[in-house]
mmCIF file of C-alpha atoms and ligand atoms in Angstrom:
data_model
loop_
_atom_site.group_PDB
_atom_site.id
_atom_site.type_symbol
_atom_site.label_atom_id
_atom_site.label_comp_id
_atom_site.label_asym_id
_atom_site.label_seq_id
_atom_site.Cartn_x
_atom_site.Cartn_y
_atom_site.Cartn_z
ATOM 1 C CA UNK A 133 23.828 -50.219 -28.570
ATOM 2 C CA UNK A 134 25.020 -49.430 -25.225
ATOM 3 C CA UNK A 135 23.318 -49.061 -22.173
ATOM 4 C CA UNK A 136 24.029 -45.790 -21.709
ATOM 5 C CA UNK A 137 22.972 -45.024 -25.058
ATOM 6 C CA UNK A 138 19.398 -47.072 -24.675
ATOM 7 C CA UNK A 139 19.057 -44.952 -21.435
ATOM 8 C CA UNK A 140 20.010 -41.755 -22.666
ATOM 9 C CA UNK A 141 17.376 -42.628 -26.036
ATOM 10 C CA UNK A 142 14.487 -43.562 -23.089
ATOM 11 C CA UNK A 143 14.886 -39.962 -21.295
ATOM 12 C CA UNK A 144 14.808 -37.769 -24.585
ATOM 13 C CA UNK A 145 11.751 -39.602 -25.964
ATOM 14 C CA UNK A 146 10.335 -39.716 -22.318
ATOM 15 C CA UNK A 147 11.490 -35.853 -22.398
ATOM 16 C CA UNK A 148 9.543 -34.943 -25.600
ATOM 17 C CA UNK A 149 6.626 -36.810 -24.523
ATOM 18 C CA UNK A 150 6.174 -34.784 -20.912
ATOM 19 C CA UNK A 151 7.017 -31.248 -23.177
ATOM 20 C CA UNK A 152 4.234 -32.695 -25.384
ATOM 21 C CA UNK A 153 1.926 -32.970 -22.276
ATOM 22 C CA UNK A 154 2.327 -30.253 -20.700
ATOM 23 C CA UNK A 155 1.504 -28.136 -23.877
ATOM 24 C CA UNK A 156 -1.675 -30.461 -24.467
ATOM 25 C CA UNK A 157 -3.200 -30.785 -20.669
ATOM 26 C CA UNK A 158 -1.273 -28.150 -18.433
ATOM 27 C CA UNK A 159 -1.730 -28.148 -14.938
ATOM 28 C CA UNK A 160 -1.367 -24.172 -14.989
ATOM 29 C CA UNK A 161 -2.394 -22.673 -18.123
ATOM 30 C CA UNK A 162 -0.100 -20.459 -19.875
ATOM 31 C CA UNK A 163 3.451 -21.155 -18.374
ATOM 32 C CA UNK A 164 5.467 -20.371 -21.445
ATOM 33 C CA UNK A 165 8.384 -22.905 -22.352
ATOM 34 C CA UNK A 166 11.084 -20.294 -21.641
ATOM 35 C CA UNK A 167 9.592 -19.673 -18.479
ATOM 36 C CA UNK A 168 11.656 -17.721 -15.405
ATOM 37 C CA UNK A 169 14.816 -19.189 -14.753
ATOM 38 C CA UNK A 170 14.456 -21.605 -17.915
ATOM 39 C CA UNK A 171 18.323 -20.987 -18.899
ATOM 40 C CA UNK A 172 19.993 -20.771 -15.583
ATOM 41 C CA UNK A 173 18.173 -24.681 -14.959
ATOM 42 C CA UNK A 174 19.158 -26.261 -18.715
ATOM 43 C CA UNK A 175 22.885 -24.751 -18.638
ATOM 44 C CA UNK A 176 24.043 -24.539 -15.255
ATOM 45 C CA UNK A 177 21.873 -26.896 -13.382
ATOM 46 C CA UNK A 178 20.906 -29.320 -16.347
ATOM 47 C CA UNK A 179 24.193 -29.718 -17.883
ATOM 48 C CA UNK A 180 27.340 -27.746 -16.180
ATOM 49 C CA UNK A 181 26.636 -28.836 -12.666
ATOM 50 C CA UNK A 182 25.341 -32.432 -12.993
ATOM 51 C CA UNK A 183 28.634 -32.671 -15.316
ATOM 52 C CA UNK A 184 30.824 -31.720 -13.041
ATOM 53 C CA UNK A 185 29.537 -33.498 -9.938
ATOM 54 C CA UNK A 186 28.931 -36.920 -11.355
ATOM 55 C CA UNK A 187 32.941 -36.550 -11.912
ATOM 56 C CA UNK A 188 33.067 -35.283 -7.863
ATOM 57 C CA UNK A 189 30.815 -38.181 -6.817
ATOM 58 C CA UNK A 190 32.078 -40.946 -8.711
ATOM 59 C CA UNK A 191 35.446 -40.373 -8.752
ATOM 60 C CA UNK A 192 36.850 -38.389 -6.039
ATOM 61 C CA UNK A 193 34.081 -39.803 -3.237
ATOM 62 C CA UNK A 194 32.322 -43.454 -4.475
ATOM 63 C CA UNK A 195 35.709 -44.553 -6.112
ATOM 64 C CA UNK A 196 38.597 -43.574 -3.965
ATOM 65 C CA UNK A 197 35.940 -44.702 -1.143
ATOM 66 C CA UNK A 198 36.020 -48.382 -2.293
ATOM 67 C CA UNK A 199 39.785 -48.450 -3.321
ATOM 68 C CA UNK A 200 40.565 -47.507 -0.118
ATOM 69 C CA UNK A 201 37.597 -50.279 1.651
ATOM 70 C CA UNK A 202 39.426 -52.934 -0.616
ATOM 71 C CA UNK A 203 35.937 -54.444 -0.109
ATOM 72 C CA UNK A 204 34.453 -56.996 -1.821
ATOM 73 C CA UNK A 205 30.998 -55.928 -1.253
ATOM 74 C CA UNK A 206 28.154 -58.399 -0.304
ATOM 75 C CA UNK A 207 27.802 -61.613 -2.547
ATOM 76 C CA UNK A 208 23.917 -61.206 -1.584
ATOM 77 C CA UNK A 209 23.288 -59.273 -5.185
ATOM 78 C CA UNK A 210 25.600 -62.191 -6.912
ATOM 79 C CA UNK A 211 22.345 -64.386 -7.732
ATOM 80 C CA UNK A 212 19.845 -61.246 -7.543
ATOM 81 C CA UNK A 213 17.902 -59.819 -10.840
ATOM 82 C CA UNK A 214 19.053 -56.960 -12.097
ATOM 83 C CA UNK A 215 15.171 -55.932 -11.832
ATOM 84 C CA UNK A 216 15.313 -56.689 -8.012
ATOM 85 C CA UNK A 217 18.286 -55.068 -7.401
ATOM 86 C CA UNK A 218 16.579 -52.057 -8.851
ATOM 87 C CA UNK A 219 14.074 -52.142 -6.963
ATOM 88 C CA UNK A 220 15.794 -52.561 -3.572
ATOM 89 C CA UNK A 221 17.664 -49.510 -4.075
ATOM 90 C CA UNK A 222 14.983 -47.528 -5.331
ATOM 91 C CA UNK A 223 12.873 -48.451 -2.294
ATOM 92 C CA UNK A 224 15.901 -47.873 0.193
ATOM 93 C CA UNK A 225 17.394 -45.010 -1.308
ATOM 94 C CA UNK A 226 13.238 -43.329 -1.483
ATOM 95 C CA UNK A 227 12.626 -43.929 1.522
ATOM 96 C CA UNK A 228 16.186 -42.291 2.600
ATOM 97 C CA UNK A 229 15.201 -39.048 0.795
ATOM 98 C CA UNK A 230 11.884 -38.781 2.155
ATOM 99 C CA UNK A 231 13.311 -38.297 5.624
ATOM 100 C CA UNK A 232 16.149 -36.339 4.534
ATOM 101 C CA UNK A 233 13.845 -33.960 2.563
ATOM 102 C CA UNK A 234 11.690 -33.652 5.750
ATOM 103 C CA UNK A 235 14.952 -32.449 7.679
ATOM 104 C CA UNK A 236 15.924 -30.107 5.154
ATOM 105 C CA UNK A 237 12.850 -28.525 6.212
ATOM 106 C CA UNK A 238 12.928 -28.962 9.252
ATOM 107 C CA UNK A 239 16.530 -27.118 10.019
ATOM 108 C CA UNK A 240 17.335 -24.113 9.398
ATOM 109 C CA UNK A 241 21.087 -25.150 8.477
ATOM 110 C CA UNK A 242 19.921 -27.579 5.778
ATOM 111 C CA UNK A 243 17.482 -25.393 4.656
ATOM 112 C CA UNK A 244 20.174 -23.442 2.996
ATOM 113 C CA UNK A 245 21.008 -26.475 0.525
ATOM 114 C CA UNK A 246 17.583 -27.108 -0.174
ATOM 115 C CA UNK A 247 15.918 -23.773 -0.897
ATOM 116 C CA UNK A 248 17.463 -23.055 -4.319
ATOM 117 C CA UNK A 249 15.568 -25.813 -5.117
ATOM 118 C CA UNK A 250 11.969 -24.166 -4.517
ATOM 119 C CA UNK A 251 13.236 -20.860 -5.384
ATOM 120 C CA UNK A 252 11.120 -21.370 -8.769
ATOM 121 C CA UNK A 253 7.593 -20.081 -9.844
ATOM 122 C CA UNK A 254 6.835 -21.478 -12.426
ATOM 123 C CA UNK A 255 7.689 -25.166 -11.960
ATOM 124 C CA UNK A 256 7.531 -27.199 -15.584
ATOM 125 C CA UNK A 257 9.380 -30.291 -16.376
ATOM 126 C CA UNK A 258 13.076 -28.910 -16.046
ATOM 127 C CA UNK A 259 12.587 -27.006 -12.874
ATOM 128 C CA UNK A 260 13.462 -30.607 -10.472
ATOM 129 C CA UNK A 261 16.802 -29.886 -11.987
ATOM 130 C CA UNK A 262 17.692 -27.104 -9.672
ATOM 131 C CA UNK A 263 19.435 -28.441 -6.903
ATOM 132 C CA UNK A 264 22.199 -26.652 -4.537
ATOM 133 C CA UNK A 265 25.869 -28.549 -5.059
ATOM 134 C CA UNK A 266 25.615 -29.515 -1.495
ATOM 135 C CA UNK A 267 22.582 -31.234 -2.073
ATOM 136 C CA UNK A 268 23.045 -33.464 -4.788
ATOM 137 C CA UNK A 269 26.563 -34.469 -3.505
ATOM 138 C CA UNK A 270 24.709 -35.638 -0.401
ATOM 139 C CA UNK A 271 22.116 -37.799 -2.122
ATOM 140 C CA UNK A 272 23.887 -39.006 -5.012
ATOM 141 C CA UNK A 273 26.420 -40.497 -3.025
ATOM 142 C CA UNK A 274 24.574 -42.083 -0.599
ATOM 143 C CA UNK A 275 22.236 -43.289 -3.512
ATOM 144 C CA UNK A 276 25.227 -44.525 -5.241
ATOM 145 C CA UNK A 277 28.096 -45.283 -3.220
ATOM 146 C CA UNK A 278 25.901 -48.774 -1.414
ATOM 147 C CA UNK A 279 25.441 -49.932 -5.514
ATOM 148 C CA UNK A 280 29.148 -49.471 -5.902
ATOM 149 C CA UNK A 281 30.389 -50.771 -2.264
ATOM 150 C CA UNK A 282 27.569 -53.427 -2.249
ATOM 151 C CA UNK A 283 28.688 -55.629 -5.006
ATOM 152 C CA UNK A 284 25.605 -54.543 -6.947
ATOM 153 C CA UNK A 285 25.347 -54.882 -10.668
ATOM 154 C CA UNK A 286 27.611 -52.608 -12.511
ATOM 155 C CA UNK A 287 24.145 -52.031 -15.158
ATOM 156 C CA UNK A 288 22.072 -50.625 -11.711
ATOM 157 C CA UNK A 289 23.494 -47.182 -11.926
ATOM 158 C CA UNK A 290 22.355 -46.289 -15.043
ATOM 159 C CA UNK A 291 18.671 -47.802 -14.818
ATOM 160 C CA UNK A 292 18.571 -46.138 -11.477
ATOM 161 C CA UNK A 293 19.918 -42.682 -13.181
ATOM 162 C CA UNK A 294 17.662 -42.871 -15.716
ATOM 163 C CA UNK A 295 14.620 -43.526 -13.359
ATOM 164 C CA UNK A 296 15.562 -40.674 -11.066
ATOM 165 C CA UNK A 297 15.707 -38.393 -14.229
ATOM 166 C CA UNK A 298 12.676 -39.580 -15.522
ATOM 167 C CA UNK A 299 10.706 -39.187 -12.379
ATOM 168 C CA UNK A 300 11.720 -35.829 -11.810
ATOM 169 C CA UNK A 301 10.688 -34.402 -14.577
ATOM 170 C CA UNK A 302 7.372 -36.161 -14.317
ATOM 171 C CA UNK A 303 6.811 -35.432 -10.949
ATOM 172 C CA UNK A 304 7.719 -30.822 -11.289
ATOM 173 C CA UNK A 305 6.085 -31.059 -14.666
ATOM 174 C CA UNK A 306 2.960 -28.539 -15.848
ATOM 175 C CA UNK A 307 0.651 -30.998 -16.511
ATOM 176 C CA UNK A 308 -3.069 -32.030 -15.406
ATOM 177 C CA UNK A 309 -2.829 -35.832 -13.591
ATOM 178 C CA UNK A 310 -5.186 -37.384 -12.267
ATOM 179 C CA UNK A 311 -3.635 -40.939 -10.600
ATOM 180 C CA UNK A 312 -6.848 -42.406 -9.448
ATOM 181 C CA UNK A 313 -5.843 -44.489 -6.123
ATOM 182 C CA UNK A 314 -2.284 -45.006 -7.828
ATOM 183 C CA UNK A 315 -1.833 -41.453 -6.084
ATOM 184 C CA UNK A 316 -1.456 -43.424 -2.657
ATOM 185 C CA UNK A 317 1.944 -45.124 -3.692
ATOM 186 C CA UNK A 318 3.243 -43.073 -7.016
ATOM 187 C CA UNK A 319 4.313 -39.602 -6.271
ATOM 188 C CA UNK A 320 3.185 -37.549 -9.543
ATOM 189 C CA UNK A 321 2.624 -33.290 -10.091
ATOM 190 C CA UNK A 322 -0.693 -33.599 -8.432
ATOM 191 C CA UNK A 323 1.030 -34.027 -4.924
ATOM 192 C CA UNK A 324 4.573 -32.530 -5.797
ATOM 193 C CA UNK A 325 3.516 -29.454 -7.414
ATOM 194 C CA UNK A 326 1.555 -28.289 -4.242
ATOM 195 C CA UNK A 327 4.964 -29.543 -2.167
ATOM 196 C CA UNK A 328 6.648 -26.075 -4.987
ATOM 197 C CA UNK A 329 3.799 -23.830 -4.202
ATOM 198 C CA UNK A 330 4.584 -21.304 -0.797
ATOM 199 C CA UNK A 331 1.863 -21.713 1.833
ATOM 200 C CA UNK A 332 2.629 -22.348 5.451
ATOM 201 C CA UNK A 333 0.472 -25.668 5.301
ATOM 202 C CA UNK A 334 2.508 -27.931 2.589
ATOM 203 C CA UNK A 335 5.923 -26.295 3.352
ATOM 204 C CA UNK A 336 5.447 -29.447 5.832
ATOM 205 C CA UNK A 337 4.542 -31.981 3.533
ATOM 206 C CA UNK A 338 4.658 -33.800 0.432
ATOM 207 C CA UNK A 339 7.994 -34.870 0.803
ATOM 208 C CA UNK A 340 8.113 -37.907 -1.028
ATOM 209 C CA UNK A 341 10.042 -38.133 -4.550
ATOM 210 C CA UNK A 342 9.001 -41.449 -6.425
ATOM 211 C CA UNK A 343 6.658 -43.161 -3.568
ATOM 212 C CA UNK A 344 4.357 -41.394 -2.478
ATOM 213 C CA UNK A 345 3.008 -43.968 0.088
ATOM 214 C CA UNK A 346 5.621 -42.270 2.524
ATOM 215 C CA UNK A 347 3.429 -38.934 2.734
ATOM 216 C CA UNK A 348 0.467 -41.221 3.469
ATOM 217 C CA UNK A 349 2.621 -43.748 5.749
ATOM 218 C CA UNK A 350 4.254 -40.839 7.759
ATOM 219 C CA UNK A 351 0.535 -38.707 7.689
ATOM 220 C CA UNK A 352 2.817 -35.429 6.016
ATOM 221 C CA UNK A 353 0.236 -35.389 2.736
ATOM 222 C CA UNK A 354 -1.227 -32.179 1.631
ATOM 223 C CA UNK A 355 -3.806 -33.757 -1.008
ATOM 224 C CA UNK A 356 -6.928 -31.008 -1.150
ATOM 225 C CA UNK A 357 -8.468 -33.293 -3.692
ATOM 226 C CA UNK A 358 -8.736 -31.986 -7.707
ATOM 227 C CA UNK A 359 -11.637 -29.748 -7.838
ATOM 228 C CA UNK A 360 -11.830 -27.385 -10.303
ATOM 229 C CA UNK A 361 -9.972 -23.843 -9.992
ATOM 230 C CA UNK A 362 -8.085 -25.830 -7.037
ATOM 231 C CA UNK A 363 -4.424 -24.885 -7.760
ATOM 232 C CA UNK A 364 -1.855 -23.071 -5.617
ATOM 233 C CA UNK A 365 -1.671 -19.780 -7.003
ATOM 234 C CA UNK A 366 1.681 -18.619 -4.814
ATOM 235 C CA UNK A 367 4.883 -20.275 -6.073
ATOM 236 C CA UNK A 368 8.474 -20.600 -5.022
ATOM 237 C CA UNK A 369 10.004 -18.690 -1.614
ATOM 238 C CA UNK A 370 8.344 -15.966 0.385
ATOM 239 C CA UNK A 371 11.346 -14.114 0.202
ATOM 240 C CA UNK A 372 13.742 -12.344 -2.472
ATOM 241 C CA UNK A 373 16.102 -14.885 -3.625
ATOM 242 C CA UNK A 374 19.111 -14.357 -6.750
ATOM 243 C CA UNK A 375 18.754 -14.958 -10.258
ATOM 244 C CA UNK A 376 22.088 -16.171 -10.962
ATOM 245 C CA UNK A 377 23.252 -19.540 -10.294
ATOM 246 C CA UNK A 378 26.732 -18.163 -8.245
ATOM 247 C CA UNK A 379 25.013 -15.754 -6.458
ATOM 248 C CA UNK A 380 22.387 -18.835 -5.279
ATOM 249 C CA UNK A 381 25.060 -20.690 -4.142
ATOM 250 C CA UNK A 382 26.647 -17.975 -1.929
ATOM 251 C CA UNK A 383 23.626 -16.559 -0.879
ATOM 252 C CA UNK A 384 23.010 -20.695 0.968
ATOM 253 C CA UNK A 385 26.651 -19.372 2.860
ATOM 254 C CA UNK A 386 25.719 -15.370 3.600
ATOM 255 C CA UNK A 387 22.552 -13.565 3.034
ATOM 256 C CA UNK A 388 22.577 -10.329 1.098
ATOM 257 C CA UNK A 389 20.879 -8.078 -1.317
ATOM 258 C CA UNK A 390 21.677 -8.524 -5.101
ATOM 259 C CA UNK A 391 20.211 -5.235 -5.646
ATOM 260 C CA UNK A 392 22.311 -3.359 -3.587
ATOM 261 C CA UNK A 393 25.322 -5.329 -4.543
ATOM 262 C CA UNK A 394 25.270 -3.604 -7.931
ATOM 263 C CA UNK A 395 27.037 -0.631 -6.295
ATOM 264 C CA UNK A 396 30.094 -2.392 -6.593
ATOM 265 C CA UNK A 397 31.545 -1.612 -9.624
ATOM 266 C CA UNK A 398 33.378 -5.255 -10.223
ATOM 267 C CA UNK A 399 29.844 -6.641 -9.150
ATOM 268 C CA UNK A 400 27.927 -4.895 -11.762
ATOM 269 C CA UNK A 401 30.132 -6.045 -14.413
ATOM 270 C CA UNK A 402 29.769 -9.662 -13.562
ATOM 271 C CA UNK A 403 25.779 -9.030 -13.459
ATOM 272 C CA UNK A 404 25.860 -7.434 -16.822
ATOM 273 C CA UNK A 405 27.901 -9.716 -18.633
ATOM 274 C CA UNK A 406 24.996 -12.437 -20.157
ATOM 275 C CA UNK A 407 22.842 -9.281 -20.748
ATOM 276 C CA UNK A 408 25.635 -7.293 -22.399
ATOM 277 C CA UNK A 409 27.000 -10.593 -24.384
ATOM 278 C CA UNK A 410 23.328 -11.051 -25.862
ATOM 279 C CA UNK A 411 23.238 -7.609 -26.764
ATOM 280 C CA UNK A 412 26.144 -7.845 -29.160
ATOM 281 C CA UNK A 413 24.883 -11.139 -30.325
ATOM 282 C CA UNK A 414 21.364 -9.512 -31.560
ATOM 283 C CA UNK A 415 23.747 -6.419 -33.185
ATOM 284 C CA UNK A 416 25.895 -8.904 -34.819
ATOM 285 C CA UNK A 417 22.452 -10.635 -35.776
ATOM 286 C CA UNK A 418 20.400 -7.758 -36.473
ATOM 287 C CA UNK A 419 22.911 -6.745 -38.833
ATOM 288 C CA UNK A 420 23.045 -9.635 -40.834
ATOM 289 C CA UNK A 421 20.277 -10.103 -40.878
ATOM 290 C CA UNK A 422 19.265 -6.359 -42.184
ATOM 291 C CA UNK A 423 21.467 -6.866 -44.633
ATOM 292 C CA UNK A 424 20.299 -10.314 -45.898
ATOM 293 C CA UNK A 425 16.829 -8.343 -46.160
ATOM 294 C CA UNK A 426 18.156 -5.228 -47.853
ATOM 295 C CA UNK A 427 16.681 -3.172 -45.726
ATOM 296 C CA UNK A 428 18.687 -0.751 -42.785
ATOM 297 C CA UNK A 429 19.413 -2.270 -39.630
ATOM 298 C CA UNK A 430 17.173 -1.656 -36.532
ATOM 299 C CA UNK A 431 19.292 -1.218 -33.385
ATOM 300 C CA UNK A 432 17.676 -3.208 -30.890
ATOM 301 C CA UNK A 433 16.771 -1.627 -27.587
ATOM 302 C CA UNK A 434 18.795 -1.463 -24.912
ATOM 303 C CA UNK A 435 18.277 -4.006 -22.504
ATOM 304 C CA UNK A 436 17.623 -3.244 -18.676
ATOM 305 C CA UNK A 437 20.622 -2.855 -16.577
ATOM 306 C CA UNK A 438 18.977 -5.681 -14.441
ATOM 307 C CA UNK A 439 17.197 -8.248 -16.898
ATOM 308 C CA UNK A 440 15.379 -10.774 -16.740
ATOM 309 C CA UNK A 441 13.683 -13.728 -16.889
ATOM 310 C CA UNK A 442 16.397 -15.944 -18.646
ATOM 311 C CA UNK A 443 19.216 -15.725 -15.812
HETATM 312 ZN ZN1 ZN B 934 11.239 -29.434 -0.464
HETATM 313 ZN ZN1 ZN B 935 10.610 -30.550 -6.329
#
């Protein structure tokens, strides 16, 4: 077995063990699986985008970067365990994204690459997936590129992958955790899901992604404690925000109203196209399916000229 294969095994058992949680202790009871926005975050975000820029990262930036350095890299990893070398650039990279999370809301410019990713409400397990282009070609190069141009351990990037993925579904997902004092150095829902909800006082904190000790280093934790009944109950952005995953990407570049767009005729049949497409799929379906029964075919009803949850 591969490495890639052993880490790719890890994060779908690791996978169906958070869904499993989150249906047996959920931190907000009933947040249905195919929640808001479940499709647009497992197609485009989950496996289109993160497709297409680990090509853009690797090898048009991290590659071409260290061709061109012709640059051995350090020789200090040479005698290092992979385990240490791990952990240094989970520690340095961490501590990087704390304070570059912190300036992404802090400016208004960066804002716009990192509000698609609160523009959820309902956070579960696949919502840390949504994350502007911008955004994760920033960080994931400058995670990266040091493993690649440092002389680190070809096996690092893959571990390090793997932990990111696993921590960020652990860290958005529905479920009730309670870390004890681990809470003071392991980020986990019970800070980051208050970091999702929208209220003026933790748009300014909980920054941290994997430690959480920077929150409590930096004094920028919201932790109101775990009493009962104490859960955010506003979610996502205080203002309207698109549905489809182009539209969120131009909408970081000009601000505009996807309702009113639909004047447009062109518009309208790019907005209609998923809905329409699923409506021939259930007739195709529904047909079949009428006629596997015997019995006449019920037309589905039409759907709404703006739909819906799934986008
Ligand atoms: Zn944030
Ligand atoms: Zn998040």
């Amino acid at each position: 077995m591969t490495l890639i294969q052993v880490t790719t095994t890890i994060l779908i058992c690791w996978m169906i063990f958070i869904i499993a949680w989150e249906r047996i202790s959920p931190y907000r009871k009933g947040l249905p699986f195919f929640r808001e926005g479940f499709w647009i975050d497992l197609v485009w975000y989950t496996l289109i985008q993160s497709y297409f820029l680990k090509i853009i990262i690797f090898d048009y930036i991290i590659y071409p970067l260290q061709h061109h350095l012709a640059w051995q890299g350090f020789q200090f990893f040479k005698d290092l365990p992979i385990a240490a070398q791990v952990l240094f650039f989970l520690v340095t990279h961490d501590l990087y994204i704390y304070l570059f999370h912190r300036l992404q809301h802090a400016s208004k410019f960066l804002w716009r690459t990192h509000e698609a990713h609160h523009s959820g409400k309902e956070v579960d397990f696949l919502a840390g997936s949504r994350s502007h282009v911008v955004e994760i070609i920033i960080n994931q190069t400058i995670e990266f590129a040091p493993i690649v141009l440092m002389g680190a351990d070809p096996a690092v990037i893959p571990i390090k992958a793997l932990l990111d993925a696993m921590f960020g579904m652990y860290i958005h997902a529905n479920i009730n955790v309670k870390m004890g004092k681990l809470k003071y150095f392991l980020n986990s829902p019970e800070l980051h899901l208050w970091h999702h909800a929208n209220y003026i006082e933790v748009f300014h904190a909980n920054f941290s992604t994997k430690f959480s000790v920077w929150d409590y280093m930096f004094k920028t934790a919201y932790d109101p404690g775990k009493k009962p009944g104490d859960l955010p109950e506003n979610w996502g952005l205080h203002y309207e925000y698109p549905r489809d995953y182009f539209l969120q990407h131009a909408f970081s570049v000009k601000r505009f109203d996807e309702q009113k767009l639909l004047k447009y005729s062109w518009f309208k049949h790019y907005y209609n196209l998923r809905p329409n497409a699923l409506k021939q799929l259930k007739r195709v379906f529904g047909k079949k399916e009428a006629t596997v029964l015997n019995m006449p075919a019920v037309e589905a009803p039409e759907p709404e000229l703006i739909v819906n949850d799934a986008r």
